[in-house]
Amino acid sequence: MTIEKILEEKKLTITLKGRLDTTTAPNLETELKQNISGVEELVLDFAGLEYLSSAGLRVLLSAQKVMNRQGSMVVRNVNEIIMEIFEVTGFVDLLTIE
């Protein structure tokens, strides 16, 4: 998985490509922990994300909890496969998906 990040003022956009799974979830978790302080708007762009595991869901839930306290979080460009995972797990009710 590749992670690209753009920080503009208090908006952080993270673009993910590949698979967010047990192997790569710690990388995203580390990136978020290092960069989320002071961020008021977090945008996760999933246009290039092919797969999402429960480890990835855990990282998303953790990020959402932080952003609930300091701003907002949006997940964009979700493909059908990942949207189905969000629906089955109930994450559609927890996340803002555009």
PDB file of C-alpha atoms in Angstrom:
ATOM      1  CA  MET A   1       0.000   0.000   0.000  1.00  0.00           C
ATOM      2  CA  THR A   2       1.181   3.511  -0.734  1.00  0.00           C
ATOM      3  CA  ILE A   3       0.235   6.515   1.369  1.00  0.00           C
ATOM      4  CA  GLU A   4       0.318  10.035  -0.025  1.00  0.00           C
ATOM      5  CA  LYS A   5      -0.423  12.955   2.248  1.00  0.00           C
ATOM      6  CA  ILE A   6      -1.077  16.625   1.654  1.00  0.00           C
ATOM      7  CA  LEU A   7      -1.314  19.025   4.577  1.00  0.00           C
ATOM      8  CA  GLU A   8      -2.921  22.395   3.818  1.00  0.00           C
ATOM      9  CA  GLU A   9      -3.348  24.603   6.872  1.00  0.00           C
ATOM     10  CA  LYS A  10      -5.560  22.455   9.132  1.00  0.00           C
ATOM     11  CA  LYS A  11      -6.737  20.030   6.410  1.00  0.00           C
ATOM     12  CA  LEU A  12      -4.952  16.704   5.921  1.00  0.00           C
ATOM     13  CA  THR A  13      -5.693  14.624   2.832  1.00  0.00           C
ATOM     14  CA  ILE A  14      -4.421  11.064   2.782  1.00  0.00           C
ATOM     15  CA  THR A  15      -4.638   9.058  -0.433  1.00  0.00           C
ATOM     16  CA  LEU A  16      -4.338   5.293  -0.144  1.00  0.00           C
ATOM     17  CA  LYS A  17      -3.490   2.886  -2.960  1.00  0.00           C
ATOM     18  CA  GLY A  18      -3.378  -0.886  -2.710  1.00  0.00           C
ATOM     19  CA  ARG A  19      -4.518  -2.981   0.246  1.00  0.00           C
ATOM     20  CA  LEU A  20      -5.256  -1.791   3.782  1.00  0.00           C
ATOM     21  CA  ASP A  21      -4.818  -5.018   5.727  1.00  0.00           C
ATOM     22  CA  THR A  22      -3.015  -6.527   8.724  1.00  0.00           C
ATOM     23  CA  THR A  23       0.367  -5.870   7.137  1.00  0.00           C
ATOM     24  CA  THR A  24      -0.220  -2.260   6.054  1.00  0.00           C
ATOM     25  CA  ALA A  25      -2.655  -0.953   8.702  1.00  0.00           C
ATOM     26  CA  PRO A  26       0.185  -0.152  11.155  1.00  0.00           C
ATOM     27  CA  ASN A  27       1.746   2.102   8.487  1.00  0.00           C
ATOM     28  CA  LEU A  28      -1.455   4.143   8.191  1.00  0.00           C
ATOM     29  CA  GLU A  29      -1.838   4.215  11.964  1.00  0.00           C
ATOM     30  CA  THR A  30       1.697   5.609  12.317  1.00  0.00           C
ATOM     31  CA  GLU A  31       1.114   8.246   9.611  1.00  0.00           C
ATOM     32  CA  LEU A  32      -2.092   9.370  11.321  1.00  0.00           C
ATOM     33  CA  LYS A  33      -0.520   9.551  14.776  1.00  0.00           C
ATOM     34  CA  GLN A  34       2.388  11.616  13.432  1.00  0.00           C
ATOM     35  CA  ASN A  35       0.271  14.017  11.371  1.00  0.00           C
ATOM     36  CA  ILE A  36      -3.205  14.328  12.913  1.00  0.00           C
ATOM     37  CA  SER A  37      -2.349  16.736  15.723  1.00  0.00           C
ATOM     38  CA  GLY A  38      -3.964  20.102  15.063  1.00  0.00           C
ATOM     39  CA  VAL A  39      -5.841  18.844  12.006  1.00  0.00           C
ATOM     40  CA  GLU A  40      -9.465  19.985  11.868  1.00  0.00           C
ATOM     41  CA  GLU A  41     -10.415  18.258   8.612  1.00  0.00           C
ATOM     42  CA  LEU A  42      -9.181  14.779   7.664  1.00  0.00           C
ATOM     43  CA  VAL A  43      -9.935  13.485   4.169  1.00  0.00           C
ATOM     44  CA  LEU A  44      -9.194   9.862   3.307  1.00  0.00           C
ATOM     45  CA  ASP A  45      -9.198   9.255  -0.442  1.00  0.00           C
ATOM     46  CA  PHE A  46      -9.843   5.595  -1.235  1.00  0.00           C
ATOM     47  CA  ALA A  47      -9.881   5.911  -5.054  1.00  0.00           C
ATOM     48  CA  GLY A  48      -6.890   3.567  -5.324  1.00  0.00           C
ATOM     49  CA  LEU A  49      -7.761   1.285  -2.416  1.00  0.00           C
ATOM     50  CA  GLU A  50      -8.509  -2.276  -3.519  1.00  0.00           C
ATOM     51  CA  TYR A  51      -9.061  -4.092  -0.225  1.00  0.00           C
ATOM     52  CA  LEU A  52      -9.873  -3.310   3.401  1.00  0.00           C
ATOM     53  CA  SER A  53      -9.533  -5.765   6.297  1.00  0.00           C
ATOM     54  CA  SER A  54     -10.662  -5.621   9.912  1.00  0.00           C
ATOM     55  CA  ALA A  55      -7.234  -4.226  10.854  1.00  0.00           C
ATOM     56  CA  GLY A  56      -7.880  -1.336   8.477  1.00  0.00           C
ATOM     57  CA  LEU A  57     -11.343  -0.814   9.943  1.00  0.00           C
ATOM     58  CA  ARG A  58      -9.803  -0.553  13.412  1.00  0.00           C
ATOM     59  CA  VAL A  59      -7.451   2.225  12.224  1.00  0.00           C
ATOM     60  CA  LEU A  60     -10.377   4.081  10.615  1.00  0.00           C
ATOM     61  CA  LEU A  61     -12.426   3.814  13.810  1.00  0.00           C
ATOM     62  CA  SER A  62      -9.528   5.131  15.871  1.00  0.00           C
ATOM     63  CA  ALA A  63      -9.036   8.072  13.488  1.00  0.00           C
ATOM     64  CA  GLN A  64     -12.769   8.840  13.573  1.00  0.00           C
ATOM     65  CA  LYS A  65     -12.714   8.960  17.380  1.00  0.00           C
ATOM     66  CA  VAL A  66      -9.839  11.469  17.340  1.00  0.00           C
ATOM     67  CA  MET A  67     -11.485  13.589  14.651  1.00  0.00           C
ATOM     68  CA  ASN A  68     -14.803  13.611  16.529  1.00  0.00           C
ATOM     69  CA  ARG A  69     -12.953  15.599  19.215  1.00  0.00           C
ATOM     70  CA  GLN A  70     -10.989  17.957  16.984  1.00  0.00           C
ATOM     71  CA  GLY A  71     -12.875  18.329  13.701  1.00  0.00           C
ATOM     72  CA  SER A  72     -14.292  16.180  10.922  1.00  0.00           C
ATOM     73  CA  MET A  73     -13.301  13.145   8.876  1.00  0.00           C
ATOM     74  CA  VAL A  74     -14.522  12.227   5.393  1.00  0.00           C
ATOM     75  CA  VAL A  75     -13.880   9.082   3.362  1.00  0.00           C
ATOM     76  CA  ARG A  76     -14.050   9.690  -0.402  1.00  0.00           C
ATOM     77  CA  ASN A  77     -14.021   7.645  -3.602  1.00  0.00           C
ATOM     78  CA  VAL A  78     -15.032   4.328  -2.027  1.00  0.00           C
ATOM     79  CA  ASN A  79     -15.402   1.465  -4.500  1.00  0.00           C
ATOM     80  CA  GLU A  80     -18.241  -1.101  -4.403  1.00  0.00           C
ATOM     81  CA  ILE A  81     -16.228  -3.777  -2.594  1.00  0.00           C
ATOM     82  CA  ILE A  82     -15.166  -1.486   0.237  1.00  0.00           C
ATOM     83  CA  MET A  83     -18.628   0.093   0.444  1.00  0.00           C
ATOM     84  CA  GLU A  84     -20.066  -3.391   0.952  1.00  0.00           C
ATOM     85  CA  ILE A  85     -17.591  -3.953   3.807  1.00  0.00           C
ATOM     86  CA  PHE A  86     -18.694  -0.650   5.364  1.00  0.00           C
ATOM     87  CA  GLU A  87     -22.363  -1.649   5.029  1.00  0.00           C
ATOM     88  CA  VAL A  88     -21.935  -5.165   6.466  1.00  0.00           C
ATOM     89  CA  THR A  89     -19.902  -3.905   9.436  1.00  0.00           C
ATOM     90  CA  GLY A  90     -22.114  -0.902  10.149  1.00  0.00           C
ATOM     91  CA  PHE A  91     -19.324   1.564   9.386  1.00  0.00           C
ATOM     92  CA  VAL A  92     -21.704   3.441   7.043  1.00  0.00           C
ATOM     93  CA  ASP A  93     -23.317   4.736  10.233  1.00  0.00           C
ATOM     94  CA  LEU A  94     -19.982   5.713  11.832  1.00  0.00           C
ATOM     95  CA  LEU A  95     -18.166   7.372   8.938  1.00  0.00           C
ATOM     96  CA  THR A  96     -18.976  10.246   6.610  1.00  0.00           C
ATOM     97  CA  ILE A  97     -18.650   8.716   3.148  1.00  0.00           C
ATOM     98  CA  GLU A  98     -18.748  10.810  -0.007  1.00  0.00           C
TER      99      GLU A  98
END
